[in-house]
Amino acid sequence: MANSNKHKEQKIRVLFCDQLNLARGKYLPENVASRGEAGICKGVFAVTYSRQQINAPGAGVEEGLPDVTLKFDPSQYRDSWHENTKVAIADIYENGKPYGLCGRTALKKAIEAWRRHGLDPLVGLEGEAYVLESISDGLKPYNTPGSYVYGTGPFNDPEGLMDLIWDQATKCGIPVESINAEFDNPQFELTLQYDDALKACDDFFLFRNMAREVLYERGYVLSYLPKPFKDISGSGLHINLSFRDINGNNALANGIKENELSTLAKGCISGLLKHHEALGGILAPTVNSYERLTPDGMCGYWASWGHDNRAAAVRLSKESGQSARIEHRAGDCSASPYLAVAAILQAALLGFENQYNLPKEAPKNIEKPDTTCPHLGHSLNESLDLLKADTAFVDAIGNDLIANYYAIKKAEAKELSGKSRDEIIDYYAYYI
């Protein structure tokens, strides 16, 4: 009789985040993965969510769809949420050099650009999502009839789903900062701990996929769609940013007080506002994103900033000292965390290096935003064109990456042109 406890060979799940924020990759036996690399077809950068193939720049369609190489460090495997499995997060290389379409490489480029100024970017990511029940005739909201804003416990989460996510995150070494019910039910805010920018994005990438897979195996869909239902609050991605100086201190520690903004703070804020319209093409990358982004919402629609002001796109924290930070509020979790944070870092860096003019602070009254300032596009198509037109910003992120991204996202917008709201939600539902 076979031994039921016989050791199973451990497999390595090699993952990377593409421009659609999908966790692509492959499983490898541990002995094969020990080489630290694997091939994958460039064609993954030539398709939309519906697998429509686009002749997008850099995707190799006219070259016969050759392979690129996933490179990873076997000494840096992460614990998986599945048995007998480890996870490797890969960078993508082509002909021995970093592949221009790799979002994680774009983030590393942004981090290094800041380090040349003696500053190491630190990031905290706050994601919002709805829990939906997967039923035979579609998706419906998870029943949380006693839910309330900033709630915890069984009235807000009767099945203990957030406990499942938290426990699995702990087992995987993903550091949770907080989880709570958000404004609408069944909406939750899931926040990870502050960390170095690359580590923070790796954690968020794994956390998002872990949480979605853990709930899906139990009959639920954790939807990070910005607006999965019409008459509910939108879900966003808030990106918190600060910098560690060469002495290990927060470089914004005393630089964001009212009437006492440092050169670093002024530069970052001015860069985020000057490139605000272009940022929308990356931070709000789906057709559905523009149901959330409205002039009267607390969503970062207007290119504005303020101290502890949730109506502004750029919010300066109340905290000073080591907790001082700049929060950007316009994005949503359909964006790749790597590309989103790279974009925020590059916009802030352009402002710091060029010292753009800083607009006046926005009024505190959240019901009366400053409607004279620039704002995000009204659609994915418009935001993509605003992104493409901001050549300095595109050059900072990477021309090859943005050319490919623009082509794929334009095709996505075309696919959904004229579709009903239900058809648009169905298109995205199981991917975001």
CSV table of C-alpha atoms in Angstrom, one decimal:
chain,number,residue,atom,x,y,z
A,1,MET,CA,0.0,0.0,0.0
A,2,ALA,CA,1.4,3.4,-1.0
A,3,ASN,CA,2.4,5.7,1.9
A,4,SER,CA,-0.2,8.6,1.9
A,5,ASN,CA,2.4,10.8,3.6
A,6,LYS,CA,5.0,10.3,0.9
A,7,HIS,CA,6.9,13.5,0.3
A,8,LYS,CA,5.7,15.3,-2.8
A,9,GLU,CA,8.2,17.1,-4.9
A,10,GLN,CA,8.1,20.8,-4.3
A,11,LYS,CA,7.2,22.9,-7.3
A,12,ILE,CA,8.2,26.5,-8.0
A,13,ARG,CA,5.5,28.9,-9.2
A,14,VAL,CA,7.3,31.6,-11.2
A,15,LEU,CA,5.3,34.8,-11.5
A,16,PHE,CA,5.6,38.2,-13.1
A,17,CYS,CA,3.1,41.0,-13.4
A,18,ASP,CA,2.3,42.1,-16.9
A,19,GLN,CA,0.9,45.4,-18.2
A,20,LEU,CA,-2.7,44.2,-17.5
A,21,ASN,CA,-1.9,43.5,-13.9
A,22,LEU,CA,-2.2,39.8,-14.5
A,23,ALA,CA,0.0,37.3,-12.6
A,24,ARG,CA,1.5,35.4,-15.5
A,25,GLY,CA,4.1,32.7,-15.3
A,26,LYS,CA,4.6,28.9,-15.0
A,27,TYR,CA,5.2,26.0,-12.6
A,28,LEU,CA,8.6,24.4,-12.6
A,29,PRO,CA,10.1,21.4,-10.8
A,30,GLU,CA,12.4,22.6,-8.1
A,31,ASN,CA,15.5,21.0,-9.7
A,32,VAL,CA,14.7,22.8,-13.0
A,33,ALA,CA,14.0,26.1,-11.2
A,34,SER,CA,17.4,25.9,-9.5
A,35,ARG,CA,18.9,27.5,-12.7
A,36,GLY,CA,17.0,30.7,-11.9
A,37,GLU,CA,15.5,31.2,-15.3
A,38,ALA,CA,12.7,30.1,-17.6
A,39,GLY,CA,11.6,31.0,-21.1
A,40,ILE,CA,8.2,32.5,-21.9
A,41,CYS,CA,6.7,33.7,-25.1
A,42,LYS,CA,6.7,37.5,-25.7
A,43,GLY,CA,3.2,37.1,-27.0
A,44,VAL,CA,1.8,37.6,-23.5
A,45,PHE,CA,2.5,41.3,-24.2
A,46,ALA,CA,0.5,41.2,-27.4
A,47,VAL,CA,-2.9,40.3,-26.0
A,48,THR,CA,-5.9,42.0,-24.3
A,49,TYR,CA,-7.9,40.4,-21.4
A,50,SER,CA,-10.0,38.7,-24.1
A,51,ARG,CA,-6.8,37.3,-25.7
A,52,GLN,CA,-7.3,39.5,-28.8
A,53,GLN,CA,-3.8,39.6,-30.4
A,54,ILE,CA,-2.5,43.1,-31.1
A,55,ASN,CA,0.6,43.9,-33.1
A,56,ALA,CA,1.8,46.0,-30.1
A,57,PRO,CA,5.4,47.4,-30.2
A,58,GLY,CA,7.9,45.1,-28.5
A,59,ALA,CA,5.6,42.1,-28.3
A,60,GLY,CA,7.3,40.2,-31.1
A,61,VAL,CA,4.3,39.6,-33.4
A,62,GLU,CA,6.3,40.4,-36.5
A,63,GLU,CA,9.3,38.3,-35.2
A,64,GLY,CA,7.4,35.0,-34.9
A,65,LEU,CA,6.6,35.6,-31.2
A,66,PRO,CA,10.0,34.5,-29.8
A,67,ASP,CA,10.8,33.8,-26.1
A,68,VAL,CA,12.0,36.2,-23.5
A,69,THR,CA,13.6,35.0,-20.2
A,70,LEU,CA,12.2,35.1,-16.7
A,71,LYS,CA,15.0,35.5,-14.3
A,72,PHE,CA,14.7,35.0,-10.5
A,73,ASP,CA,16.8,34.2,-7.5
A,74,PRO,CA,16.3,30.7,-6.1
A,75,SER,CA,17.6,32.0,-2.7
A,76,GLN,CA,14.7,34.5,-2.6
A,77,TYR,CA,11.7,32.1,-2.9
A,78,ARG,CA,8.5,33.3,-1.2
A,79,ASP,CA,6.2,31.0,0.8
A,80,SER,CA,3.1,30.1,-1.2
A,81,TRP,CA,-0.5,29.8,-0.2
A,82,HIS,CA,-0.7,26.4,-1.8
A,83,GLU,CA,1.0,23.2,-0.4
A,84,ASN,CA,4.3,21.9,-1.7
A,85,THR,CA,4.8,25.2,-3.6
A,86,LYS,CA,7.2,28.1,-3.4
A,87,VAL,CA,6.8,31.4,-5.3
A,88,ALA,CA,9.5,33.2,-7.3
A,89,ILE,CA,9.0,36.7,-8.5
A,90,ALA,CA,10.7,37.2,-11.9
A,91,ASP,CA,12.2,40.0,-13.9
A,92,ILE,CA,12.1,39.7,-17.6
A,93,TYR,CA,15.2,39.8,-19.9
A,94,GLU,CA,15.7,39.7,-23.6
A,95,ASN,CA,19.1,38.8,-25.1
A,96,GLY,CA,20.7,39.1,-21.7
A,97,LYS,CA,19.4,42.6,-21.1
A,98,PRO,CA,16.3,43.8,-19.1
A,99,TYR,CA,13.2,43.6,-21.3
A,100,GLY,CA,11.8,47.1,-22.0
A,101,LEU,CA,8.2,46.0,-21.3
A,102,CYS,CA,8.9,44.7,-17.7
A,103,GLY,CA,7.0,46.8,-15.1
A,104,ARG,CA,9.2,45.5,-12.3
A,105,THR,CA,12.3,46.7,-14.2
A,106,ALA,CA,10.6,50.1,-14.7
A,107,LEU,CA,10.1,50.4,-11.0
A,108,LYS,CA,13.8,49.5,-10.3
A,109,LYS,CA,14.8,52.2,-12.8
A,110,ALA,CA,12.7,54.8,-10.8
A,111,ILE,CA,14.1,53.7,-7.5
A,112,GLU,CA,17.7,54.0,-8.8
A,113,ALA,CA,16.9,57.5,-10.2
A,114,TRP,CA,16.0,58.6,-6.7
A,115,ARG,CA,18.9,56.9,-5.1
A,116,ARG,CA,21.2,59.0,-7.2
A,117,HIS,CA,19.9,61.9,-5.1
A,118,GLY,CA,20.8,60.0,-1.9
A,119,LEU,CA,17.1,59.1,-1.2
A,120,ASP,CA,15.6,55.6,-1.0
A,121,PRO,CA,11.8,55.5,-1.8
A,122,LEU,CA,9.5,53.9,0.8
A,123,VAL,CA,5.9,53.0,-0.1
A,124,GLY,CA,2.7,51.9,1.6
A,125,LEU,CA,-0.2,50.6,-0.5
A,126,GLU,CA,-3.8,50.7,0.5
A,127,GLY,CA,-6.2,48.7,-1.7
A,128,GLU,CA,-10.0,48.6,-1.7
A,129,ALA,CA,-12.1,45.7,-2.9
A,130,TYR,CA,-15.6,44.2,-2.9
A,131,VAL,CA,-16.3,40.6,-2.0
A,132,LEU,CA,-18.8,39.0,-4.4
A,133,GLU,CA,-20.4,35.6,-4.3
A,134,SER,CA,-19.8,33.4,-7.3
A,135,ILE,CA,-23.1,31.8,-8.2
A,136,SER,CA,-24.4,29.9,-11.3
A,137,ASP,CA,-26.0,32.9,-12.9
A,138,GLY,CA,-23.2,35.4,-12.2
A,139,LEU,CA,-21.9,37.4,-9.3
A,140,LYS,CA,-23.7,39.1,-6.5
A,141,PRO,CA,-22.5,41.0,-3.4
A,142,TYR,CA,-21.5,39.1,-0.4
A,143,ASN,CA,-24.2,39.4,2.2
A,144,THR,CA,-23.0,41.7,5.0
A,145,PRO,CA,-26.3,43.3,6.2
A,146,GLY,CA,-24.8,44.7,9.4
A,147,SER,CA,-21.7,46.2,7.8
A,148,TYR,CA,-20.7,49.8,8.7
A,149,VAL,CA,-17.9,52.1,7.8
A,150,TYR,CA,-14.6,51.1,9.4
A,151,GLY,CA,-16.3,48.1,10.9
A,152,THR,CA,-14.8,44.8,12.0
A,153,GLY,CA,-16.1,41.5,13.2
A,154,PRO,CA,-19.0,39.2,12.2
A,155,PHE,CA,-21.6,41.9,11.4
A,156,ASN,CA,-19.2,43.2,8.7
A,157,ASP,CA,-17.8,39.8,7.7
A,158,PRO,CA,-20.1,37.0,8.7
A,159,GLU,CA,-18.1,34.2,7.1
A,160,GLY,CA,-14.7,35.4,8.5
A,161,LEU,CA,-13.3,35.9,5.0
A,162,MET,CA,-10.9,38.6,6.0
A,163,ASP,CA,-9.6,36.3,8.8
A,164,LEU,CA,-8.8,33.7,6.1
A,165,ILE,CA,-6.9,36.3,4.1
A,166,TRP,CA,-5.0,37.7,7.1
A,167,ASP,CA,-4.0,34.2,8.3
A,168,GLN,CA,-2.8,33.2,4.9
A,169,ALA,CA,-0.8,36.4,4.5
A,170,THR,CA,0.9,35.8,7.8
A,171,LYS,CA,1.8,32.2,6.7
A,172,CYS,CA,3.3,33.7,3.5
A,173,GLY,CA,5.3,36.4,5.3
A,174,ILE,CA,3.2,39.2,3.8
A,175,PRO,CA,3.0,42.0,6.4
A,176,VAL,CA,-0.6,43.3,6.8
A,177,GLU,CA,-1.0,46.7,8.3
A,178,SER,CA,-4.8,46.7,8.7
A,179,ILE,CA,-8.1,45.3,7.3
A,180,ASN,CA,-11.5,46.8,7.8
A,181,ALA,CA,-14.8,47.3,6.2
A,182,GLU,CA,-14.9,50.4,4.0
A,183,PHE,CA,-17.7,52.8,3.1
A,184,ASP,CA,-20.2,50.4,1.3
A,185,ASN,CA,-20.9,46.8,2.0
A,186,PRO,CA,-19.3,44.4,1.2
A,187,GLN,CA,-16.4,46.7,0.6
A,188,PHE,CA,-13.1,46.2,2.4
A,189,GLU,CA,-9.9,48.2,2.8
A,190,LEU,CA,-6.7,46.0,2.8
A,191,THR,CA,-3.5,47.8,3.7
A,192,LEU,CA,0.0,46.4,3.8
A,193,GLN,CA,2.9,47.7,5.9
A,194,TYR,CA,5.2,50.4,4.7
A,195,ASP,CA,8.4,49.1,3.2
A,196,ASP,CA,11.1,49.8,0.5
A,197,ALA,CA,9.3,50.5,-2.7
A,198,LEU,CA,10.2,47.2,-4.5
A,199,LYS,CA,9.5,45.0,-1.5
A,200,ALA,CA,6.1,46.9,-1.0
A,201,CYS,CA,5.1,46.2,-4.6
A,202,ASP,CA,6.2,42.6,-4.4
A,203,ASP,CA,4.2,42.1,-1.3
A,204,PHE,CA,1.1,43.8,-2.8
A,205,PHE,CA,1.4,41.8,-6.0
A,206,LEU,CA,1.5,38.5,-4.1
A,207,PHE,CA,-1.2,39.6,-1.5
A,208,ARG,CA,-3.7,40.6,-4.2
A,209,ASN,CA,-3.3,37.3,-6.0
A,210,MET,CA,-3.2,35.2,-2.8
A,211,ALA,CA,-6.4,36.9,-1.5
A,212,ARG,CA,-8.3,36.4,-4.7
A,213,GLU,CA,-7.3,32.8,-5.1
A,214,VAL,CA,-8.0,31.9,-1.4
A,215,LEU,CA,-11.5,33.4,-1.7
A,216,TYR,CA,-12.2,32.0,-5.1
A,217,GLU,CA,-11.5,28.5,-3.8
A,218,ARG,CA,-14.3,29.1,-1.3
A,219,GLY,CA,-16.8,30.4,-3.9
A,220,TYR,CA,-16.2,34.1,-3.6
A,221,VAL,CA,-14.6,36.7,-5.9
A,222,LEU,CA,-12.5,39.5,-4.3
A,223,SER,CA,-13.1,42.2,-6.9
A,224,TYR,CA,-10.7,45.1,-7.1
A,225,LEU,CA,-12.7,46.6,-9.9
A,226,PRO,CA,-13.1,50.3,-9.3
A,227,LYS,CA,-16.9,50.1,-9.6
A,228,PRO,CA,-18.3,46.6,-9.9
A,229,PHE,CA,-21.9,47.8,-9.3
A,230,LYS,CA,-23.5,51.1,-10.3
A,231,ASP,CA,-24.9,52.5,-7.0
A,232,ILE,CA,-22.0,51.9,-4.7
A,233,SER,CA,-18.8,53.7,-3.7
A,234,GLY,CA,-15.7,53.3,-5.9
A,235,SER,CA,-12.7,51.3,-4.9
A,236,GLY,CA,-9.2,52.9,-5.1
A,237,LEU,CA,-5.5,52.3,-4.6
A,238,HIS,CA,-3.9,54.9,-2.3
A,239,ILE,CA,-0.1,55.1,-2.7
A,240,ASN,CA,1.8,56.5,0.3
A,241,LEU,CA,5.3,57.8,-0.4
A,242,SER,CA,8.3,58.9,1.7
A,243,PHE,CA,12.1,58.7,1.4
A,244,ARG,CA,14.9,57.4,3.6
A,245,ASP,CA,18.0,59.6,3.6
A,246,ILE,CA,21.6,58.4,3.9
A,247,ASN,CA,21.3,58.5,7.7
A,248,GLY,CA,18.3,56.3,7.7
A,249,ASN,CA,15.8,59.0,8.6
A,250,ASN,CA,12.6,60.0,6.9
A,251,ALA,CA,13.6,62.8,4.5
A,252,LEU,CA,10.0,64.3,4.7
A,253,ALA,CA,10.1,64.2,8.5
A,254,ASN,CA,9.9,68.0,9.0
A,255,GLY,CA,9.0,68.9,5.4
A,256,ILE,CA,5.2,68.7,5.1
A,257,LYS,CA,4.0,71.0,7.9
A,258,GLU,CA,1.6,73.7,6.9
A,259,ASN,CA,3.5,76.7,5.6
A,260,GLU,CA,6.7,74.8,6.0
A,261,LEU,CA,7.1,72.7,2.9
A,262,SER,CA,10.6,71.5,2.2
A,263,THR,CA,12.2,71.6,-1.3
A,264,LEU,CA,11.7,67.9,-1.5
A,265,ALA,CA,8.0,68.0,-0.6
A,266,LYS,CA,7.3,70.9,-3.0
A,267,GLY,CA,9.1,69.2,-5.8
A,268,CYS,CA,7.2,65.9,-5.3
A,269,ILE,CA,3.8,67.6,-5.1
A,270,SER,CA,4.4,69.8,-8.1
A,271,GLY,CA,5.6,66.9,-10.2
A,272,LEU,CA,2.5,64.8,-9.3
A,273,LEU,CA,0.2,67.7,-10.2
A,274,LYS,CA,2.0,68.7,-13.4
A,275,HIS,CA,1.8,65.1,-14.7
A,276,HIS,CA,-1.6,64.4,-13.1
A,277,GLU,CA,-3.5,64.1,-16.4
A,278,ALA,CA,-0.9,61.7,-17.8
A,279,LEU,CA,-0.8,59.6,-14.6
A,280,GLY,CA,-4.5,58.8,-15.2
A,281,GLY,CA,-3.6,56.6,-18.1
A,282,ILE,CA,-1.6,54.4,-15.8
A,283,LEU,CA,-3.3,54.7,-12.5
A,284,ALA,CA,-6.8,54.3,-13.9
A,285,PRO,CA,-6.3,51.8,-16.7
A,286,THR,CA,-9.7,50.3,-17.4
A,287,VAL,CA,-12.9,51.5,-18.9
A,288,ASN,CA,-14.6,50.9,-15.6
A,289,SER,CA,-12.1,53.1,-13.8
A,290,TYR,CA,-13.9,56.2,-15.2
A,291,GLU,CA,-17.2,55.4,-13.3
A,292,ARG,CA,-15.2,56.0,-10.1
A,293,LEU,CA,-13.4,59.1,-11.3
A,294,THR,CA,-16.0,61.9,-11.1
A,295,PRO,CA,-15.6,65.6,-10.4
A,296,ASP,CA,-17.7,65.4,-7.1
A,297,GLY,CA,-16.0,62.3,-5.6
A,298,MET,CA,-13.2,62.0,-3.1
A,299,CYS,CA,-11.2,60.1,-5.7
A,300,GLY,CA,-8.3,62.4,-6.8
A,301,TYR,CA,-10.1,63.6,-10.0
A,302,TRP,CA,-8.7,67.2,-9.7
A,303,ALA,CA,-5.0,68.0,-9.8
A,304,SER,CA,-5.0,69.4,-6.2
A,305,TRP,CA,-3.1,69.0,-3.0
A,306,GLY,CA,-3.8,69.6,0.7
A,307,HIS,CA,-2.9,68.8,4.3
A,308,ASP,CA,-5.0,65.9,5.6
A,309,ASN,CA,-7.5,66.6,2.8
A,310,ARG,CA,-9.2,63.5,1.3
A,311,ALA,CA,-10.8,65.5,-1.5
A,312,ALA,CA,-7.3,66.2,-3.0
A,313,ALA,CA,-5.4,64.0,-5.3
A,314,VAL,CA,-2.2,64.6,-3.3
A,315,ARG,CA,-2.8,64.4,0.5
A,316,LEU,CA,-0.2,65.3,3.0
A,317,SER,CA,-0.4,63.2,6.2
A,318,LYS,CA,-1.2,64.7,9.6
A,319,GLU,CA,1.8,62.8,11.0
A,320,SER,CA,5.3,64.3,11.1
A,321,GLY,CA,8.6,62.7,12.0
A,322,GLN,CA,9.2,59.2,10.8
A,323,SER,CA,5.5,58.8,9.8
A,324,ALA,CA,5.4,61.8,7.5
A,325,ARG,CA,4.3,60.9,4.0
A,326,ILE,CA,2.7,62.0,0.8
A,327,GLU,CA,-0.5,60.1,-0.3
A,328,HIS,CA,-1.7,59.9,-3.9
A,329,ARG,CA,-5.3,59.0,-4.1
A,330,ALA,CA,-6.3,58.8,-7.8
A,331,GLY,CA,-5.4,55.2,-8.7
A,332,ASP,CA,-7.3,51.9,-8.5
A,333,CYS,CA,-6.2,48.3,-8.1
A,334,SER,CA,-6.7,47.4,-11.7
A,335,ALA,CA,-3.3,49.0,-12.2
A,336,SER,CA,-0.1,47.0,-11.9
A,337,PRO,CA,1.5,48.0,-8.6
A,338,TYR,CA,4.9,48.1,-10.2
A,339,LEU,CA,3.9,50.4,-13.0
A,340,ALA,CA,1.7,52.5,-10.8
A,341,VAL,CA,4.5,53.1,-8.2
A,342,ALA,CA,7.1,53.6,-11.0
A,343,ALA,CA,4.8,56.3,-12.5
A,344,ILE,CA,4.3,58.1,-9.1
A,345,LEU,CA,8.1,58.0,-8.4
A,346,GLN,CA,9.0,59.4,-11.9
A,347,ALA,CA,6.4,62.2,-11.7
A,348,ALA,CA,7.6,63.2,-8.3
A,349,LEU,CA,11.2,63.0,-9.4
A,350,LEU,CA,10.5,65.3,-12.4
A,351,GLY,CA,9.0,67.8,-10.0
A,352,PHE,CA,11.9,67.6,-7.6
A,353,GLU,CA,14.6,67.9,-10.3
A,354,ASN,CA,12.8,70.7,-12.2
A,355,GLN,CA,11.1,72.5,-9.3
A,356,TYR,CA,7.9,73.1,-11.1
A,357,ASN,CA,5.6,75.9,-9.9
A,358,LEU,CA,3.5,74.6,-6.9
A,359,PRO,CA,-0.2,75.6,-7.2
A,360,LYS,CA,-2.0,77.0,-4.2
A,361,GLU,CA,-3.3,74.5,-1.6
A,362,ALA,CA,-6.9,73.2,-2.3
A,363,PRO,CA,-9.8,74.4,0.0
A,364,LYS,CA,-10.6,72.1,2.9
A,365,ASN,CA,-14.3,71.9,2.1
A,366,ILE,CA,-14.7,68.5,0.4
A,367,GLU,CA,-18.0,69.6,-1.2
A,368,LYS,CA,-16.3,72.6,-2.9
A,369,PRO,CA,-13.2,71.4,-4.8
A,370,ASP,CA,-11.0,73.7,-6.8
A,371,THR,CA,-12.6,73.2,-10.2
A,372,THR,CA,-10.2,75.6,-11.9
A,373,CYS,CA,-7.3,73.1,-11.9
A,374,PRO,CA,-6.6,70.4,-14.4
A,375,HIS,CA,-8.3,67.0,-14.0
A,376,LEU,CA,-8.1,63.4,-15.1
A,377,GLY,CA,-9.5,62.3,-18.4
A,378,HIS,CA,-13.2,61.4,-18.8
A,379,SER,CA,-12.5,58.0,-20.4
A,380,LEU,CA,-9.7,55.4,-20.8
A,381,ASN,CA,-9.2,56.6,-24.4
A,382,GLU,CA,-8.8,60.2,-23.3
A,383,SER,CA,-6.4,59.4,-20.5
A,384,LEU,CA,-4.2,57.2,-22.8
A,385,ASP,CA,-3.9,60.1,-25.2
A,386,LEU,CA,-3.0,62.5,-22.3
A,387,LEU,CA,-0.4,60.0,-21.3
A,388,LYS,CA,1.1,59.7,-24.8
A,389,ALA,CA,1.2,63.5,-25.1
A,390,ASP,CA,3.3,63.9,-22.0
A,391,THR,CA,6.6,63.1,-23.6
A,392,ALA,CA,8.9,64.0,-20.6
A,393,PHE,CA,6.9,61.7,-18.4
A,394,VAL,CA,6.8,58.9,-20.9
A,395,ASP,CA,10.5,59.1,-21.5
A,396,ALA,CA,11.1,58.9,-17.7
A,397,ILE,CA,9.1,55.7,-17.4
A,398,GLY,CA,10.3,54.1,-20.6
A,399,ASN,CA,9.2,54.7,-24.2
A,400,ASP,CA,9.1,51.1,-25.2
A,401,LEU,CA,6.9,50.1,-22.2
A,402,ILE,CA,4.5,53.0,-22.8
A,403,ALA,CA,4.3,52.3,-26.5
A,404,ASN,CA,3.3,48.7,-25.9
A,405,TYR,CA,0.9,49.6,-23.0
A,406,TYR,CA,-0.8,52.3,-25.1
A,407,ALA,CA,-1.4,49.9,-28.0
A,408,ILE,CA,-2.8,47.2,-25.8
A,409,LYS,CA,-5.0,49.5,-23.8
A,410,LYS,CA,-6.3,51.3,-26.9
A,411,ALA,CA,-7.4,47.9,-28.2
A,412,GLU,CA,-9.1,47.1,-24.9
A,413,ALA,CA,-11.0,50.4,-25.1
A,414,LYS,CA,-12.0,49.6,-28.7
A,415,GLU,CA,-13.2,46.2,-27.7
A,416,LEU,CA,-15.5,47.7,-25.1
A,417,SER,CA,-16.8,50.6,-27.2
A,418,GLY,CA,-20.6,50.5,-27.4
A,419,LYS,CA,-20.8,47.7,-24.8
A,420,SER,CA,-23.4,47.8,-22.0
A,421,ARG,CA,-22.3,48.3,-18.4
A,422,ASP,CA,-23.1,44.6,-17.7
A,423,GLU,CA,-21.0,43.5,-20.7
A,424,ILE,CA,-18.1,45.7,-19.5
A,425,ILE,CA,-18.2,44.2,-16.0
A,426,ASP,CA,-18.4,40.7,-17.4
A,427,TYR,CA,-15.3,41.4,-19.5
A,428,TYR,CA,-13.2,42.4,-16.4
A,429,ALA,CA,-14.9,40.5,-13.6
A,430,TYR,CA,-12.6,37.4,-13.1
A,431,TYR,CA,-9.3,39.3,-14.0
A,432,ILE,CA,-9.6,42.3,-11.6
